[in-house]
Structures are given as C-alpha cells and as structure tokens.
Coordinates of C-alpha atoms in Angstrom, one line a residue:
M1 CA 0.1 -0.1 0.0
T2 CA 2.9 2.4 0.8
K3 CA 4.6 1.4 -2.3
K4 CA 1.4 2.3 -4.4
K5 CA 0.9 5.7 -2.5
N6 CA 4.7 6.5 -3.2
K7 CA 4.2 5.7 -6.8
N8 CA 1.1 7.9 -7.1
L9 CA 2.8 10.8 -5.5
S10 CA 5.8 10.6 -7.7
L11 CA 3.6 10.5 -10.8
L12 CA 1.6 13.5 -9.3
L13 CA 4.8 15.4 -8.8
F14 CA 5.7 14.8 -12.5
V15 CA 2.6 16.2 -14.0
A16 CA 2.4 19.1 -11.3
P17 CA 4.0 21.7 -13.4
A18 CA 1.6 21.1 -16.2
L19 CA -1.4 20.6 -14.0
V20 CA -0.5 24.2 -12.4
V21 CA -0.2 25.9 -15.8
Y22 CA -3.5 24.2 -16.9
I23 CA -5.3 25.3 -13.8
I24 CA -4.0 29.1 -14.0
F25 CA -4.5 29.5 -17.8
K26 CA -7.2 27.1 -18.7
L27 CA -9.5 26.0 -15.8
F28 CA -9.6 29.2 -13.9
P29 CA -10.4 31.5 -16.8
A30 CA -13.1 29.0 -17.9
I31 CA -14.7 28.9 -14.6
S32 CA -14.5 32.6 -14.1
G33 CA -15.8 33.1 -17.7
V34 CA -19.0 31.3 -16.5
F35 CA -19.6 33.9 -13.8
Y36 CA -18.8 36.9 -16.1
S37 CA -21.2 35.6 -18.6
M38 CA -23.9 36.5 -16.0
T39 CA -22.7 40.1 -15.7
D40 CA -22.7 43.3 -18.0
W41 CA -18.9 43.7 -17.5
N42 CA -17.1 45.6 -20.3
G43 CA -13.9 43.9 -19.6
L44 CA -12.2 47.3 -18.4
N45 CA -14.4 48.9 -15.7
K46 CA -14.1 47.4 -12.1
N47 CA -17.8 47.9 -11.5
Y48 CA -20.2 45.7 -13.2
H49 CA -23.8 44.3 -12.4
F50 CA -25.1 40.8 -12.1
V51 CA -27.8 40.2 -14.9
G52 CA -28.5 36.5 -14.5
L53 CA -29.5 34.8 -17.7
N54 CA -30.3 37.9 -19.7
N55 CA -26.9 37.5 -21.8
F56 CA -28.2 33.9 -22.7
L57 CA -31.7 35.1 -23.4
E58 CA -30.3 37.8 -25.6
I59 CA -28.1 35.4 -27.8
F60 CA -31.3 33.7 -28.9
Q61 CA -32.3 36.9 -30.6
D62 CA -28.7 37.5 -32.0
T63 CA -29.0 36.7 -35.8
D64 CA -25.6 37.4 -36.5
F65 CA -24.3 35.1 -33.7
W66 CA -26.7 32.3 -35.2
K67 CA -25.4 32.9 -38.8
S68 CA -21.9 32.7 -37.6
M69 CA -22.7 29.5 -35.8
F70 CA -24.3 28.0 -38.9
F71 CA -21.2 29.0 -41.0
T72 CA -19.0 27.4 -38.4
L73 CA -21.0 24.1 -38.4
K74 CA -20.7 23.9 -42.3
Y75 CA -17.0 24.6 -41.9
V76 CA -16.6 21.9 -39.2
V77 CA -18.4 19.2 -41.4
V78 CA -16.4 20.1 -44.5
M79 CA -13.2 20.2 -42.6
V80 CA -13.6 16.9 -40.7
F81 CA -14.2 15.0 -44.1
A82 CA -11.8 16.9 -46.3
A83 CA -8.8 17.1 -43.8
N84 CA -9.0 13.5 -42.6
I85 CA -9.5 11.8 -46.1
L86 CA -6.6 13.9 -47.5
A87 CA -4.4 13.0 -44.5
L88 CA -5.2 9.3 -44.6
L89 CA -4.6 9.2 -48.4
L90 CA -1.2 11.0 -47.8
A91 CA -0.3 8.7 -45.0
V92 CA -1.1 5.6 -46.8
G93 CA 0.8 6.9 -50.1
I94 CA 3.8 7.7 -48.2
E95 CA 3.8 4.4 -46.1
S96 CA 3.4 2.4 -49.4
R97 CA 6.7 3.8 -50.6
R98 CA 10.0 2.1 -50.1
K99 CA 12.3 5.4 -50.6
A100 CA 12.1 9.0 -49.5
K101 CA 9.5 8.5 -46.7
G102 CA 11.3 11.1 -44.6
F103 CA 11.3 13.7 -47.3
F104 CA 7.7 13.4 -48.0
R105 CA 6.9 13.3 -44.2
T106 CA 8.8 16.7 -43.8
L107 CA 7.3 18.1 -47.0
F108 CA 3.7 17.7 -46.1
Y109 CA 4.2 18.4 -42.3
M110 CA 5.9 21.8 -42.9
P111 CA 2.8 23.8 -43.2
N112 CA 1.8 22.8 -39.7
M113 CA 5.1 24.5 -38.4
I114 CA 3.9 27.8 -39.9
S115 CA 1.4 30.2 -37.8
M116 CA -1.9 30.2 -39.7
I117 CA -1.9 33.9 -39.5
I118 CA 1.2 33.9 -41.5
G119 CA 0.1 31.2 -43.7
G120 CA -3.2 33.0 -44.3
Y121 CA -1.4 36.1 -45.4
M122 CA 0.6 34.2 -47.7
W123 CA -2.4 32.5 -49.3
T124 CA -4.1 35.9 -49.5
F125 CA -1.0 37.0 -51.8
I126 CA -1.5 33.6 -53.9
F127 CA -5.4 34.3 -54.2
T128 CA -5.2 37.8 -55.2
K129 CA -1.9 38.1 -57.2
V130 CA -0.8 34.8 -58.2
C131 CA -4.1 33.2 -59.4
Y132 CA -4.8 36.3 -61.6
Y133 CA -1.3 36.0 -63.2
L134 CA -1.7 32.4 -63.8
A135 CA -5.1 33.0 -65.5
D136 CA -4.0 36.0 -67.6
N137 CA -0.5 34.7 -68.6
W138 CA -0.9 30.9 -68.6
G139 CA -4.4 30.7 -69.5
L140 CA -5.7 29.2 -66.4
K141 CA -9.0 30.8 -66.5
F142 CA -10.6 28.7 -63.8
L143 CA -8.4 30.6 -61.4
D144 CA -9.7 34.0 -62.5
K145 CA -12.1 34.2 -59.5
S146 CA -12.5 36.6 -56.6
W147 CA -11.5 34.0 -54.1
I148 CA -11.7 36.3 -51.2
G149 CA -14.2 38.9 -52.1
D150 CA -16.9 36.5 -53.4
P151 CA -18.9 34.6 -50.9
K152 CA -19.4 31.7 -53.4
Y153 CA -15.5 31.2 -53.3
S154 CA -14.3 32.6 -50.0
F155 CA -15.6 29.4 -48.2
L156 CA -13.6 27.4 -50.7
A157 CA -10.4 29.4 -50.3
I158 CA -10.8 29.0 -46.3
I159 CA -11.1 25.3 -46.6
I160 CA -8.0 25.2 -48.9
V161 CA -6.1 27.0 -46.5
S162 CA -7.2 25.3 -43.4
A163 CA -6.7 21.8 -45.0
W164 CA -3.2 22.8 -46.1
G165 CA -2.2 23.9 -42.6
S166 CA -3.7 20.7 -40.8
V167 CA -3.4 17.8 -42.9
G168 CA 0.2 17.3 -42.2
Y169 CA -0.3 16.9 -38.4
L170 CA -3.3 14.5 -39.1
M171 CA -1.1 12.6 -41.5
I172 CA 1.6 11.8 -38.9
I173 CA -1.0 10.4 -36.6
Y174 CA -2.4 8.2 -39.2
M175 CA 1.0 7.0 -40.2
A176 CA 1.7 6.2 -36.6
A177 CA -1.5 4.1 -36.7
L178 CA -0.7 2.4 -40.1
Q179 CA 2.7 1.4 -38.7
G180 CA 1.1 -0.5 -35.9
V181 CA -0.9 -2.7 -38.2
P182 CA 0.7 -6.2 -38.4
A183 CA 2.2 -7.0 -41.7
F184 CA 1.2 -10.7 -41.6
L185 CA -2.4 -9.7 -41.6
I186 CA -2.1 -7.9 -44.9
E187 CA 0.1 -10.6 -46.2
A188 CA -2.5 -13.1 -45.2
A189 CA -5.2 -11.0 -46.9
K190 CA -3.4 -10.9 -50.1
L191 CA -2.8 -14.7 -50.0
D192 CA -6.6 -15.0 -49.7
G193 CA -6.9 -13.1 -52.9
A194 CA -8.0 -9.7 -51.6
S195 CA -7.4 -6.7 -53.7
S196 CA -5.5 -3.7 -52.4
W197 CA -8.6 -1.8 -51.6
Q198 CA -10.2 -4.9 -49.9
S199 CA -7.1 -5.5 -47.9
F200 CA -7.1 -1.7 -46.8
W201 CA -10.9 -1.7 -46.1
R202 CA -11.3 -5.0 -44.4
V203 CA -8.0 -5.3 -42.6
T204 CA -6.2 -2.1 -42.2
F205 CA -8.8 0.4 -41.7
P206 CA -10.4 -1.5 -38.7
M207 CA -7.0 -1.7 -37.1
I208 CA -6.6 2.1 -37.3
R209 CA -9.8 3.1 -35.9
H210 CA -8.3 4.5 -32.7
G211 CA -6.1 6.9 -35.0
V212 CA -9.4 7.8 -36.8
T213 CA -10.9 8.7 -33.5
I214 CA -8.2 10.8 -32.3
C215 CA -7.8 12.7 -35.7
I216 CA -11.7 13.4 -35.9
F217 CA -11.7 14.5 -32.2
W218 CA -8.7 16.9 -33.0
T219 CA -10.5 18.2 -36.2
L220 CA -13.7 18.8 -34.5
N221 CA -12.2 20.9 -31.7
S222 CA -9.9 23.0 -33.9
A223 CA -12.5 23.5 -36.5
F224 CA -15.1 25.0 -34.1
Q225 CA -12.4 27.4 -32.6
V226 CA -11.4 28.4 -36.0
F227 CA -10.2 32.2 -36.1
D228 CA -6.7 32.8 -37.5
V229 CA -7.5 31.4 -41.0
I230 CA -10.5 33.4 -41.4
Y231 CA -9.3 36.5 -39.8
S232 CA -6.2 36.6 -42.0
L233 CA -7.8 35.6 -45.2
T234 CA -11.3 37.4 -45.3
G235 CA -11.8 39.0 -41.8
G236 CA -15.2 37.3 -41.6
G237 CA -16.2 39.0 -44.9
P238 CA -17.4 40.0 -47.4
G239 CA -19.9 41.5 -44.9
R240 CA -20.4 38.6 -42.5
A241 CA -20.5 35.9 -44.9
T242 CA -17.6 33.9 -43.7
Q243 CA -17.7 35.0 -40.0
S244 CA -17.0 32.2 -37.4
V245 CA -18.3 31.9 -34.0
A246 CA -14.8 32.7 -32.7
I247 CA -14.6 36.0 -34.9
N248 CA -18.2 36.9 -33.7
I249 CA -17.1 36.7 -30.0
Y250 CA -14.0 38.6 -30.7
E251 CA -15.8 41.4 -32.3
E252 CA -18.4 41.6 -29.3
A253 CA -15.6 41.5 -26.7
F254 CA -12.8 43.8 -28.3
T255 CA -14.3 45.9 -31.0
G256 CA -17.0 48.8 -31.3
N257 CA -19.3 48.6 -28.4
I258 CA -17.3 46.4 -25.9
R259 CA -19.6 43.9 -24.1
F260 CA -17.2 41.4 -22.4
G261 CA -19.9 39.9 -20.4
Y262 CA -22.0 39.1 -23.5
A263 CA -19.2 37.9 -25.4
T264 CA -18.2 35.4 -22.6
A265 CA -22.0 34.3 -22.6
K266 CA -21.4 33.4 -26.3
S267 CA -18.2 31.6 -25.5
T268 CA -20.0 29.4 -22.9
V269 CA -22.7 28.5 -25.5
L270 CA -19.9 27.5 -28.1
F271 CA -18.2 25.5 -25.3
L272 CA -21.4 23.5 -24.5
A273 CA -22.1 22.9 -28.2
V274 CA -18.5 21.5 -28.7
L275 CA -18.6 19.5 -25.5
L276 CA -22.0 18.0 -26.5
I277 CA -20.8 17.3 -29.9
T278 CA -17.6 15.9 -28.9
A279 CA -19.1 13.6 -26.4
V280 CA -21.4 12.1 -28.9
Q281 CA -18.6 11.6 -31.5
L282 CA -16.4 9.9 -28.7
S283 CA -19.3 7.6 -27.7
V284 CA -19.9 6.6 -31.2
M285 CA -16.3 6.0 -32.2
K286 CA -15.5 4.2 -29.0
R287 CA -18.4 2.1 -29.4
R288 CA -17.4 1.1 -32.8
E289 CA -13.9 0.3 -31.8
Q290 CA -15.2 -2.1 -29.1
E291 CA -17.5 -4.1 -31.6
L292 CA -14.3 -4.6 -33.8

C-alpha cells in the first residue's frame, strides 16, 4: 500500500508543473468566464452588475451569432471530411513507398510549423496576385475568380488554406497508426486473394480506428475554434458571409461597443455545443472500436 502511494505521489509530482499551468491558464479562466457571462462587465471597468441569464436570452435573438454558428457548423463538417480523407490518403501513399519516406513526411508536415496567421497572409497573396497572373498569362481561366471577395469562393479558399495547414499533422497520426498494423495480416489477406482496396478496407482500416477517433476529435475541436485562418484571409467578410463564432465573439468583446460579459456568454454557448458534439462523437467512435 505504501509503495502504491509513493508511486502515485511521484507521478503527481511529475505532472504537477503542467497541472498548475493548466489550472491557472485554462481551468480558472473557464470557471470565471461562466460567472462573467452573467454580468454586464465591459472588460475594463471594475464595476459591473449581475444580470443573471439575460445575456443568454439575448443570444437567442442575435441573428449574427446564429449565422456565424451555421457557418462554423458548415466549416466543421467540410473540414472533418476533407482534412481526414486527405491526411489518410497521404499517410497510406507515403507508407506504401520504399524510399524517400522522410522527405515526403517533412514536406507535407512543414505547413503545420507555420503560424496560420502568416499562412493566411501568404495565401492571400496567392489568391489575389498569383491566381490572376496564372489566369492572364498561362490561360488558367478557372483561377480567375474573386477568391476572397466573393462569398461563393471565399468559403472554398478558407477550406483550402485550413486543410493545407492541418493535413500534415493528421497525416503523422495516421502514419503512426498504420505502422502499428501487423504486416502478416495484410500478407494473409493478399494470399486469400484480396485486392489492395479490400485489404485496406477489411484489414487495415479497422486496425487504425483508434487513430481515426483521435484525428476526428482533434479536427472537431480545432474547427469549432477556427479564428486565425478566417481572420487573416477574409476577416469574416465579405460582410459577415465567412464569420465564424470565434470571430463573432472577438468582435463583441474587443471591437465597437465592448460587451465582455455578453461575449463570454457566447463563449459559454460555444463551449457547451463543442462539449456535446465531442461527447457524442467519442461515444459513437469508441462503441465501434469495441465492436471490432
């Protein structure tokens, strides 16, 4: 019993620094945010009034917030499919190679090492200058579009940049999962006459379900919180056509008529929505893993 206590204590000491940082910079702001969401605090004045659930009731009548929520949901759905399918295809393609695996891993992972604010401004130059140059001088007329100023194409531009920045990270997770699949199972499937697709779908994919769960979980959370890509590319425009919930909250809290308490109430609603969807996703994915 004493040995077990000492072991638990030593483990607690190891995680203590990270736990302290998490409590100070994550847990405490989250808990205090719930309190401030029920006040009219503007973020600067020491004096504020408790307004109860008035902020949350106002959210139901805030059409801009619900438009941004709808846009964010659309973005989340597209990103979950697009980013994970591309990442899995890249992982399978690189793992199937005999040479230059390290080169391709590095090549596709590099965008993840760049801040998406910087990446967004880089792609702004591509969409506004390079695409027009290629359309005018190389005859690539399909690139002659207002990628940022037209709502029809601005969403596509955001997806392209977001996928560019996140696929490399997801690819590494999928590659790690693929490397854990026993080679003899794939060889046995081939001996039984299975095609490459059948071998992947019937043998490999079920074995990497845990990797799929992790990647979908990560994509869901990051997509719901998307801010930097949209802010650097379109700023939420044209108008509010590409405004995510995070940008809507940012504008409420730090621009114009500053209403920090109301913005915090919106953050609480977003947190609850992400929590609910993530819980459902993890429950469904874990159940399928257990069935296998």
